[in-house]
CSV table of C-alpha atoms and ligand atoms in Angstrom, one decimal:
chain,number,residue,atom,x,y,z
A,1,MET,CA,-0.3,0.3,0.2
A,2,GLU,CA,1.4,3.7,-0.8
A,3,PHE,CA,0.6,6.8,0.7
A,4,VAL,CA,-0.3,9.8,-0.1
A,5,SER,CA,-0.4,13.0,1.6
A,6,THR,CA,-3.7,15.2,2.2
A,7,ARG,CA,-2.0,18.1,1.3
A,8,GLY,CA,-1.1,16.2,-2.5
A,9,LEU,CA,2.6,17.7,-3.2
A,10,SER,CA,4.4,14.8,-1.8
A,11,GLU,CA,5.2,12.0,-3.4
A,12,PRO,CA,3.1,8.9,-1.9
A,13,VAL,CA,5.8,6.2,0.1
A,14,GLY,CA,5.5,2.8,1.4
A,15,PHE,CA,3.9,2.2,5.0
A,16,PHE,CA,7.7,2.3,6.7
A,17,ASP,CA,8.3,5.3,4.7
A,18,ALA,CA,5.9,7.4,6.0
A,19,PHE,CA,6.2,6.2,9.3
A,20,ALA,CA,9.3,7.5,9.5
A,21,ASN,CA,8.9,11.2,7.8
A,22,GLY,CA,5.7,11.3,10.1
A,23,LEU,CA,4.5,14.9,9.0
A,24,ALA,CA,5.0,14.8,4.8
A,25,PRO,CA,7.3,16.6,3.8
A,26,ASP,CA,4.1,19.0,2.0
A,27,GLY,CA,3.1,19.2,5.4
A,28,GLY,CA,0.4,18.0,5.0
A,29,LEU,CA,-0.6,14.5,6.9
A,30,TYR,CA,-0.5,10.8,5.3
A,31,VAL,CA,-3.5,8.9,4.0
A,32,PRO,CA,-3.9,4.7,2.9
A,33,LYS,CA,-4.4,6.1,-1.9
A,34,HIS,CA,-7.4,3.9,-1.4
A,35,LEU,CA,-9.2,2.3,1.4
A,36,PRO,CA,-9.2,-1.5,1.3
A,37,LEU,CA,-12.3,-3.3,2.0
A,38,LEU,CA,-11.6,-5.0,5.8
A,39,PRO,CA,-12.0,-8.8,4.4
A,40,SER,CA,-14.6,-10.6,5.2
A,41,ASP,CA,-13.4,-13.9,7.3
A,42,LEU,CA,-12.4,-10.9,9.5
A,43,LEU,CA,-16.1,-10.6,10.4
A,44,VAL,CA,-16.5,-14.0,11.5
A,45,ASP,CA,-18.6,-14.5,13.6
A,46,GLU,CA,-16.2,-15.0,17.1
A,47,ALA,CA,-13.5,-12.2,18.3
A,48,LEU,CA,-9.6,-13.3,16.0
A,49,PRO,CA,-7.4,-13.0,19.4
A,50,TYR,CA,-5.3,-9.2,19.3
A,51,PRO,CA,-2.6,-10.9,17.9
A,52,ALA,CA,-3.9,-12.5,14.9
A,53,LEU,CA,-6.7,-9.2,14.2
A,54,ALA,CA,-3.9,-7.0,13.9
A,55,TRP,CA,-1.9,-9.1,11.5
A,56,ASP,CA,-5.3,-9.4,9.2
A,57,PHE,CA,-5.3,-5.4,9.7
A,58,LEU,CA,-2.5,-4.3,9.3
A,59,SER,CA,-1.3,-6.5,6.4
A,60,LEU,CA,-3.8,-5.1,4.6
A,61,PHE,CA,-1.3,-1.1,4.6
A,62,ASP,CA,2.3,-2.9,5.1
A,63,SER,CA,4.1,-4.3,2.2
A,64,ASP,CA,6.9,-3.4,3.5
A,65,HIS,CA,7.6,-5.8,5.9
A,66,ASP,CA,7.1,-9.9,4.9
A,67,SER,CA,4.3,-11.8,7.6
A,68,ASP,CA,7.2,-13.8,9.9
A,69,HIS,CA,7.9,-10.2,10.6
A,70,LEU,CA,5.0,-8.9,10.9
A,71,ILE,CA,4.0,-11.3,13.3
A,72,ASP,CA,6.7,-10.6,15.5
A,73,LEU,CA,7.2,-6.6,15.2
A,74,ILE,CA,3.2,-7.3,16.9
A,75,ASP,CA,3.8,-9.8,19.3
A,76,ARG,CA,6.8,-7.1,20.3
A,77,SER,CA,4.4,-4.7,21.1
A,78,TYR,CA,1.4,-6.5,22.0
A,79,GLY,CA,2.7,-9.1,24.6
A,80,ASP,CA,3.3,-6.8,27.3
A,81,PHE,CA,-0.6,-5.7,28.2
A,82,SER,CA,-2.2,-7.7,31.0
A,83,GLU,CA,-5.6,-8.8,29.8
A,84,GLU,CA,-5.4,-11.5,27.6
A,85,MET,CA,-7.4,-9.8,25.5
A,86,SER,CA,-5.7,-5.9,25.7
A,87,ALA,CA,-8.6,-4.2,25.1
A,88,PRO,CA,-11.7,-5.4,26.0
A,89,LEU,CA,-15.2,-5.1,26.2
A,90,GLN,CA,-17.1,-5.1,29.2
A,91,GLN,CA,-21.1,-4.1,29.2
A,92,VAL,CA,-22.6,-2.4,32.3
A,93,SER,CA,-26.3,-1.8,30.5
A,94,ASP,CA,-28.6,-3.7,27.7
A,95,ASN,CA,-26.7,-1.4,25.1
A,96,THR,CA,-24.2,0.3,27.1
A,97,PHE,CA,-20.9,-1.1,26.3
A,98,ILE,CA,-16.7,0.0,27.3
A,99,LEU,CA,-14.3,-1.0,25.2
A,100,GLU,CA,-11.4,-1.0,27.8
A,101,LEU,CA,-8.4,0.8,26.3
A,102,PHE,CA,-5.9,1.0,29.6
A,103,HIS,CA,-4.1,-1.9,29.7
A,104,GLY,CA,-0.9,-1.3,28.0
A,105,PRO,CA,2.1,-0.1,30.3
A,106,THR,CA,0.8,3.6,31.1
A,107,LEU,CA,-2.9,2.6,31.3
A,108,ALA,CA,-4.4,5.6,28.3
A,109,PHE,CA,-4.4,3.4,24.8
A,110,LYS,CA,-2.1,5.8,23.1
A,111,ASP,CA,0.4,2.6,24.2
A,112,PHE,CA,-1.8,1.0,21.2
A,113,GLY,CA,0.0,3.4,19.0
A,114,LEU,CA,3.0,4.1,20.5
A,115,GLN,CA,4.2,0.1,21.9
A,116,LEU,CA,3.8,-0.6,18.1
A,117,MET,CA,5.4,2.5,16.5
A,118,GLY,CA,8.4,1.9,19.4
A,119,ASN,CA,9.4,-1.1,17.7
A,120,LEU,CA,9.2,0.5,13.9
A,121,PHE,CA,11.9,3.3,15.2
A,122,GLU,CA,14.1,0.2,16.6
A,123,GLU,CA,14.2,-1.1,13.0
A,124,GLN,CA,14.8,1.8,11.6
A,125,ILE,CA,17.8,2.4,13.8
A,126,GLU,CA,19.0,-1.3,12.5
A,127,ARG,CA,18.2,-0.1,8.9
A,128,THR,CA,20.4,3.2,8.5
A,129,GLY,CA,22.8,2.4,11.5
A,130,GLU,CA,22.2,6.1,12.2
A,131,THR,CA,20.6,7.5,15.5
A,132,ILE,CA,17.8,9.2,16.1
A,133,ASN,CA,17.0,12.2,18.7
A,134,VAL,CA,12.3,12.0,19.3
A,135,LEU,CA,11.1,14.9,20.1
A,136,GLY,CA,7.5,15.9,21.0
A,137,ALA,CA,5.2,17.7,23.1
A,138,THR,CA,2.6,16.3,25.2
A,139,SER,CA,-0.6,17.5,27.4
A,140,GLY,CA,0.4,13.9,29.5
A,141,ASP,CA,-1.1,10.4,27.6
A,142,THR,CA,1.4,10.8,24.7
A,143,GLY,CA,4.3,11.6,26.1
A,144,ALA,CA,4.1,8.3,28.7
A,145,ALA,CA,3.2,5.9,26.1
A,146,ALA,CA,6.5,7.3,24.1
A,147,ILE,CA,8.8,6.6,27.0
A,148,ALA,CA,7.4,3.4,27.7
A,149,GLY,CA,7.4,2.5,23.4
A,150,LEU,CA,11.4,3.8,24.0
A,151,ALA,CA,13.2,3.8,27.3
A,152,GLY,CA,16.4,1.6,26.9
A,153,LYS,CA,16.4,0.6,23.6
A,154,LYS,CA,19.4,1.2,21.9
A,155,GLY,CA,20.4,4.0,19.6
A,156,VAL,CA,16.8,6.3,20.9
A,157,ASN,CA,17.3,9.2,22.6
A,158,VAL,CA,13.6,11.0,23.6
A,159,PHE,CA,13.1,14.4,24.8
A,160,ILE,CA,9.4,14.9,26.1
A,161,LEU,CA,8.0,18.4,26.1
A,162,TYR,CA,5.6,19.2,29.2
A,163,PRO,CA,3.4,22.1,30.6
A,164,LYS,CA,4.8,22.1,34.2
A,165,GLY,CA,1.8,21.5,36.6
A,166,ARG,CA,-0.8,20.9,34.7
A,167,ILE,CA,-0.4,17.3,33.4
A,168,SER,CA,-1.3,14.8,36.5
A,169,ASP,CA,1.3,13.7,39.2
A,170,LEU,CA,1.0,10.1,38.4
A,171,GLN,CA,1.4,11.2,34.8
A,172,GLU,CA,4.0,12.8,35.8
A,173,ARG,CA,5.9,10.3,37.3
A,174,GLN,CA,4.9,8.0,34.2
A,175,MET,CA,7.8,9.8,32.2
A,176,THR,CA,10.5,11.2,34.9
A,177,CYS,CA,10.6,7.4,36.8
A,178,THR,CA,11.3,5.1,34.0
A,179,GLY,CA,15.5,5.2,35.9
A,180,GLU,CA,17.0,4.7,32.2
A,181,SER,CA,19.7,7.7,31.0
A,182,ASN,CA,17.7,7.9,27.7
A,183,ILE,CA,15.4,9.5,28.7
A,184,PHE,CA,14.8,13.7,29.4
A,185,PRO,CA,11.5,15.2,30.5
A,186,ILE,CA,11.3,18.4,30.6
A,187,PRO,CA,8.4,20.5,31.8
A,188,VAL,CA,8.1,23.8,30.5
A,189,GLU,CA,6.6,26.7,32.4
A,190,GLY,CA,3.6,26.8,30.1
A,191,THR,CA,0.6,25.3,28.4
A,192,PHE,CA,0.1,21.8,26.5
A,193,ASP,CA,0.2,24.1,22.9
A,194,ASP,CA,3.4,26.1,24.0
A,195,CYS,CA,5.4,23.7,24.1
A,196,GLN,CA,4.3,22.2,21.3
A,197,ALA,CA,4.4,25.3,19.2
A,198,ILE,CA,8.0,24.6,20.6
A,199,VAL,CA,8.7,21.1,19.0
A,200,LYS,CA,6.9,22.7,15.5
A,201,GLU,CA,9.4,24.7,15.3
A,202,LEU,CA,11.8,22.7,16.0
A,203,LEU,CA,10.7,19.9,13.7
A,204,GLY,CA,10.1,22.4,11.2
A,205,ASP,CA,14.2,23.8,10.1
A,206,PRO,CA,15.8,21.2,8.0
A,207,ASP,CA,19.4,21.8,9.0
A,208,LEU,CA,18.8,20.7,12.9
A,209,LYS,CA,16.3,17.9,12.1
A,210,ASN,CA,18.9,16.8,10.0
A,211,LYS,CA,22.5,17.7,12.4
A,212,LEU,CA,20.3,15.8,14.9
A,213,ARG,CA,18.6,13.0,12.7
A,214,LEU,CA,15.5,14.3,15.0
A,215,SER,CA,11.6,12.3,14.6
A,216,ALA,CA,8.6,12.8,16.1
A,217,VAL,CA,6.0,11.0,18.3
A,218,ASN,CA,2.6,13.2,18.4
A,219,SER,CA,0.2,12.0,16.7
A,220,ILE,CA,-0.3,12.4,13.1
A,221,ASN,CA,1.9,9.7,12.8
A,222,ILE,CA,-0.8,7.1,10.1
A,223,VAL,CA,1.0,4.1,12.9
A,224,ARG,CA,-0.9,5.1,15.8
A,225,ILE,CA,-3.5,5.7,13.7
A,226,LEU,CA,-3.8,2.3,11.8
A,227,ALA,CA,-3.2,0.8,15.1
A,228,GLN,CA,-5.5,2.3,17.0
A,229,SER,CA,-8.3,1.2,13.6
A,230,ILE,CA,-7.8,-2.3,15.2
A,231,TYR,CA,-9.5,-2.4,18.5
A,232,TYR,CA,-12.4,-0.8,16.7
A,233,VAL,CA,-12.9,-3.7,14.6
A,234,HIS,CA,-12.0,-6.2,17.6
A,235,ALA,CA,-15.0,-4.4,20.2
A,236,TYR,CA,-17.2,-5.0,17.1
A,237,MET,CA,-16.7,-8.3,17.5
A,238,GLN,CA,-17.4,-9.1,20.7
A,239,LEU,CA,-20.6,-7.8,21.1
A,240,PRO,CA,-23.3,-9.5,21.2
A,241,GLN,CA,-24.9,-10.7,18.3
A,242,GLU,CA,-28.5,-8.9,19.4
A,243,ASN,CA,-26.6,-5.6,20.0
A,244,ARG,CA,-25.2,-5.9,17.1
A,245,ASP,CA,-27.3,-3.6,14.4
A,246,ASP,CA,-27.1,0.5,14.8
A,247,VAL,CA,-23.5,0.6,17.1
A,248,ARG,CA,-22.4,4.0,18.2
A,249,PHE,CA,-18.8,4.6,19.0
A,250,VAL,CA,-18.8,7.7,20.8
A,251,VAL,CA,-14.5,9.2,21.6
A,252,PRO,CA,-13.2,11.0,24.4
A,253,THR,CA,-11.6,13.6,21.8
A,254,GLY,CA,-8.6,15.9,21.2
A,255,ASN,CA,-6.7,15.4,18.6
A,256,PHE,CA,-9.3,13.8,16.4
A,257,GLY,CA,-6.6,11.3,16.3
A,258,ASN,CA,-8.7,8.5,18.1
A,259,VAL,CA,-12.0,9.2,16.5
A,260,PHE,CA,-10.6,9.2,13.1
A,261,SER,CA,-9.1,5.9,13.1
A,262,GLY,CA,-12.2,4.6,13.9
A,263,TRP,CA,-13.9,6.4,11.0
A,264,MET,CA,-11.1,5.3,8.8
A,265,VAL,CA,-12.3,1.6,9.3
A,266,HIS,CA,-16.3,2.4,9.1
A,267,GLN,CA,-15.4,3.5,5.8
A,268,MET,CA,-13.5,0.0,5.3
A,269,GLY,CA,-16.4,-1.3,6.1
A,270,LEU,CA,-17.1,-2.1,9.3
A,271,PRO,CA,-21.1,-2.4,9.8
A,272,VAL,CA,-21.4,0.3,12.9
A,273,ASP,CA,-23.8,3.1,12.1
A,274,ASP,CA,-22.1,6.5,13.8
A,275,PHE,CA,-19.4,7.9,16.0
A,276,VAL,CA,-19.9,10.3,18.8
A,277,VAL,CA,-17.1,12.9,18.6
A,278,ALA,CA,-17.4,13.9,23.1
A,279,THR,CA,-14.6,17.2,23.1
A,280,ASN,CA,-14.0,18.1,26.9
A,281,LYS,CA,-14.2,22.5,27.2
A,282,ASN,CA,-11.8,22.4,25.0
A,283,ASP,CA,-14.7,22.9,22.4
A,284,ILE,CA,-13.3,23.3,18.5
A,285,LEU,CA,-14.7,20.2,17.9
A,286,TYR,CA,-17.8,20.9,19.2
A,287,ARG,CA,-18.6,23.9,17.4
A,288,LEU,CA,-16.9,23.5,15.1
A,289,PHE,CA,-20.4,20.8,14.5
A,290,GLU,CA,-22.8,23.1,16.1
A,291,THR,CA,-21.7,26.4,13.7
A,292,GLY,CA,-20.1,24.9,10.4
A,293,THR,CA,-17.2,26.5,11.2
A,294,TYR,CA,-12.9,25.3,12.4
A,295,SER,CA,-11.5,27.9,14.8
A,296,SER,CA,-8.9,27.9,16.7
A,297,GLY,CA,-9.5,28.5,21.0
A,298,SER,CA,-6.9,29.5,23.1
A,299,VAL,CA,-6.9,26.3,25.9
A,300,ASP,CA,-8.7,26.8,29.1
A,301,PRO,CA,-6.8,23.6,31.7
A,302,SER,CA,-9.2,20.8,32.3
A,303,SER,CA,-9.8,17.9,33.9
A,304,ALA,CA,-9.1,15.7,31.6
A,305,PRO,CA,-5.8,17.0,30.4
A,306,SER,CA,-5.6,15.1,27.3
A,307,MET,CA,-8.3,16.9,25.6
A,308,ASP,CA,-6.4,19.8,26.1
A,309,ILE,CA,-6.5,21.5,22.6
A,310,GLN,CA,-6.1,24.1,20.6
A,311,VAL,CA,-7.0,22.2,17.2
A,312,ALA,CA,-6.8,19.0,15.7
A,313,SER,CA,-4.3,18.6,13.9
A,314,ASN,CA,-6.0,15.3,12.8
A,315,PHE,CA,-9.2,16.7,11.4
A,316,GLU,CA,-7.1,17.3,8.0
A,317,ARG,CA,-7.5,14.0,7.1
A,318,PHE,CA,-11.1,13.3,8.0
A,319,LEU,CA,-11.3,17.1,5.6
A,320,TYR,CA,-9.1,15.7,3.0
A,321,TYR,CA,-12.4,12.3,2.9
A,322,HIS,CA,-14.8,15.5,3.2
A,323,ASN,CA,-13.2,17.1,0.0
A,324,GLU,CA,-13.7,13.9,-1.9
A,325,LYS,CA,-10.0,13.4,-1.9
A,326,ASN,CA,-9.1,16.7,-3.2
A,327,ALA,CA,-5.8,18.0,-2.4
A,328,ASP,CA,-5.6,21.4,-3.9
A,329,LYS,CA,-8.8,21.9,-1.7
A,330,THR,CA,-7.6,20.9,1.8
A,331,LEU,CA,-3.6,22.8,0.8
A,332,SER,CA,-6.0,25.9,-0.1
A,333,GLN,CA,-8.9,25.2,3.4
A,334,MET,CA,-5.3,24.1,5.6
A,335,ALA,CA,-3.6,27.2,4.5
A,336,ASP,CA,-6.9,29.7,5.4
A,337,PHE,CA,-6.5,28.1,8.2
A,338,ALA,CA,-3.5,28.9,9.2
A,339,ALA,CA,-3.9,32.6,7.6
A,340,ASN,CA,-6.5,32.8,9.1
A,341,GLY,CA,-7.2,31.0,12.4
A,342,SER,CA,-10.7,30.0,10.9
A,343,ILE,CA,-12.4,28.1,8.6
A,344,ASN,CA,-15.6,26.9,7.2
A,345,VAL,CA,-16.7,23.0,6.0
A,346,PRO,CA,-20.1,23.4,4.9
A,347,GLU,CA,-22.3,20.6,5.6
A,348,PHE,CA,-20.4,19.4,7.8
A,349,ASN,CA,-23.1,17.3,9.4
A,350,SER,CA,-23.2,15.0,7.0
A,351,SER,CA,-20.5,12.2,8.0
A,352,ASN,CA,-21.8,9.8,9.8
A,353,LEU,CA,-20.3,12.1,12.7
A,354,SER,CA,-22.0,13.6,16.0
A,355,ALA,CA,-20.4,15.7,19.0
A,356,THR,CA,-20.9,16.6,22.6
A,357,ARG,CA,-19.3,19.2,24.4
A,358,CYS,CA,-18.4,18.5,28.8
A,359,ASP,CA,-17.2,20.9,31.2
A,360,ASP,CA,-15.0,20.4,34.5
A,361,ASP,CA,-19.0,19.5,36.8
A,362,GLU,CA,-20.3,18.0,34.1
A,363,ILE,CA,-17.3,15.5,34.3
A,364,LEU,CA,-17.9,15.2,38.1
A,365,GLU,CA,-21.5,14.5,36.9
A,366,ASN,CA,-20.7,11.7,34.7
A,367,ILE,CA,-19.1,9.8,37.2
A,368,ARG,CA,-21.0,10.2,40.3
A,369,LYS,CA,-24.3,9.3,37.5
A,370,VAL,CA,-21.4,6.1,35.4
A,371,LYS,CA,-21.0,5.3,39.2
A,372,GLU,CA,-24.6,4.9,40.3
A,373,GLU,CA,-26.5,3.1,37.1
A,374,PHE,CA,-23.7,1.1,36.1
A,375,ASN,CA,-21.3,0.4,39.2
A,376,TYR,CA,-18.1,1.7,37.2
A,377,VAL,CA,-15.4,4.1,37.7
A,378,VAL,CA,-14.9,5.7,35.1
A,379,ASP,CA,-11.7,8.5,34.1
A,380,PRO,CA,-12.4,11.7,33.9
A,381,HIS,CA,-11.8,11.7,29.7
A,382,THR,CA,-13.4,8.2,29.2
A,383,ALA,CA,-16.4,11.2,31.7
A,384,CYS,CA,-16.1,12.8,29.2
A,385,GLY,CA,-18.0,10.5,26.4
A,386,PHE,CA,-21.4,9.4,28.9
A,387,GLN,CA,-22.0,13.2,28.4
A,388,ASP,CA,-26.2,13.4,26.9
A,389,LEU,CA,-26.1,9.6,26.5
A,390,ASP,CA,-29.7,8.9,24.9
A,391,LEU,CA,-29.7,5.1,24.7
A,392,ALA,CA,-31.9,3.8,22.6
A,393,SER,CA,-29.2,2.0,20.5
A,394,THR,CA,-26.4,-0.3,21.5
A,395,HIS,CA,-23.1,2.0,21.9
A,396,VAL,CA,-20.2,1.4,22.9
A,397,VAL,CA,-18.4,3.8,24.6
A,398,LEU,CA,-14.3,3.4,24.7
A,399,ALA,CA,-12.4,4.3,28.4
A,400,THR,CA,-9.2,6.0,26.6
A,401,ALA,CA,-7.3,6.1,30.4
A,402,HIS,CA,-7.1,4.0,33.3
A,403,PRO,CA,-9.4,5.9,36.3
A,404,ALA,CA,-6.1,5.8,39.2
A,405,LYS,CA,-4.3,8.4,36.8
A,406,PHE,CA,-6.4,10.8,37.5
A,407,PRO,CA,-7.2,9.9,40.9
A,408,ASP,CA,-7.3,13.2,42.4
A,409,VAL,CA,-10.8,14.2,40.0
A,410,ILE,CA,-12.4,9.8,41.4
A,411,GLU,CA,-11.8,11.6,44.7
A,412,LYS,CA,-14.1,14.0,44.0
A,413,ALA,CA,-16.3,13.0,42.1
A,414,ILE,CA,-17.6,9.9,44.0
A,415,GLY,CA,-15.3,10.5,47.2
A,416,GLU,CA,-12.5,7.0,46.5
A,417,ARG,CA,-9.2,8.0,45.4
A,418,PRO,CA,-8.9,4.3,42.6
A,419,THR,CA,-5.5,2.4,42.9
A,420,GLU,CA,-3.3,0.6,40.2
A,421,ASP,CA,-0.6,-1.5,40.9
A,422,SER,CA,2.4,-0.2,38.8
A,423,LEU,CA,1.0,3.1,39.2
A,424,GLU,CA,1.4,2.7,43.1
A,425,ALA,CA,4.8,0.9,43.2
A,426,LEU,CA,6.1,4.6,40.9
A,427,LYS,CA,5.2,6.9,43.8
A,428,LYS,CA,8.2,4.7,45.5
A,429,LYS,CA,10.9,5.5,42.4
A,430,LYS,CA,12.9,8.9,42.2
A,431,GLN,CA,11.4,11.5,39.3
A,432,VAL,CA,14.3,13.6,37.2
A,433,SER,CA,13.7,15.7,34.9
A,434,PHE,CA,15.3,18.5,33.0
A,435,PRO,CA,13.4,21.6,33.0
A,436,VAL,CA,14.1,24.0,30.6
A,437,GLU,CA,12.7,28.3,29.5
A,438,ASN,CA,9.8,28.0,27.6
A,439,SER,CA,11.3,28.9,24.6
A,440,ALA,CA,12.5,27.5,21.0
A,441,GLU,CA,16.6,28.6,21.9
A,442,ALA,CA,16.9,27.3,25.2
A,443,VAL,CA,15.3,23.5,24.0
A,444,GLN,CA,17.7,23.7,21.2
A,445,LYS,CA,20.2,24.4,22.9
A,446,PHE,CA,19.4,21.7,25.0
A,447,LEU,CA,18.4,19.1,21.9
A,448,GLU,CA,21.9,20.8,20.9
A,449,ASP,CA,24.1,18.8,24.6
A,450,ASN,CA,22.4,16.0,24.8
A,451,ALA,CA,21.4,14.7,21.7
A,452,LEU,CA,22.6,11.6,20.2
B,501,PLP,C1,-5.2,11.3,23.9
B,501,PLP,C2,-6.0,11.3,24.9
B,501,PLP,C3,-7.8,11.5,24.7
B,501,PLP,C4,-7.8,12.0,23.3
B,501,PLP,O1,-7.5,11.4,21.6
B,501,PLP,P1,-6.6,12.2,20.3
B,501,PLP,O2,-7.1,11.0,20.0
B,501,PLP,O3,-6.1,12.8,20.4
B,501,PLP,O4,-8.7,12.9,19.6
B,501,PLP,C5,-8.9,10.9,24.7
B,501,PLP,N1,-8.1,10.0,26.4
B,501,PLP,C6,-7.5,9.7,26.9
B,501,PLP,C7,-6.7,9.4,27.8
B,501,PLP,C8,-5.8,10.5,25.8
B,501,PLP,O5,-5.3,9.8,26.7
């Protein structure tokens, strides 16, 4: 399979190069040249084991690895997940299901993409014989998952910027307590957007990028999108037969990566009905659905910090398909958006998507409500998925993080502090971080001093 840029000015590339490039050279995002149909034998009556399903799915897109190699890659990526099934589906009422995506090493769904990426980076180092310096910004979970995917791996140093004091203590510990010398967590006085702007500026400097062999781990990597599509199929296959009509997935959303993964596999023939884009109070996507205008806002820190974004970077992929794969149009819309911070997207509501918005009070209410109605504890991100649920048909709400990552919010809502063994163990470990001033120059200097 070849991958093309949403902006149409870059050469098509194969799976491995799309992974290694991250962003296409024209500034667009890679998408598969065409979306293959899901093989019908994938949707057999019983759920395949996760690795087998992952293999069936990824082989549709990855023509760079032979079978054995791909099987090995998948085993190494998902072998650490604690449940026998990596993404178990819990039924909490007649037609409400919760897809638990928090059984990976950092207890959030981002492990699905970043474990795979970690192993691909290792392969890139072997293939090229060159070291890599990974640079990223995180609002909490991405950085932790990237670090878990790369900690201790040879030939790679990892630099992750995060907004100091704006991620949870345990998220911070997942980054700062690895004890590995190739990991550099960098707290910055500022917002996630400040961190992301610095990373964008440095990665956008071709000389620096070449000199330090910089690579990105943000949510625009197509490998993450593909890896996440797998669990939508897995979820569907775990539904009881009587719940397989009119299925709605509800996806707590920030950068639009996770919900795009689901929407994409729906285009490939997964027989579900529609998707709800559940936002927190940083609601650029919700406003888009309400008004038809996509316009960036300023970030207001919320109790679902991994969804605190100003723009939803993966939205460009959706726009490309909404434009019926017209890359010229996507290019000009994105240029318009870059210039004006806002674009109109007419007829937006025609695409099996709708949106909800959940402020911090509603997050607390939803945690309470889910506990009372279903005797289940959801984390603050997942709580956004329970906003305005109309339970007339089957709902699958994606549980994107383990509640024990956010004990303060949960305690405030229901008076109990959830715990989890791996997180408890972190509390006893030494934290190591590398505070750097909130400026691209300062971060560049730090990179030059510490890059591999
Ligand atoms: C990253 C994240 C989200 C948002 O996912 P996107 O792919 O950015 O839309 C939601 N919940 C949690 C816990 C996350 O870590």
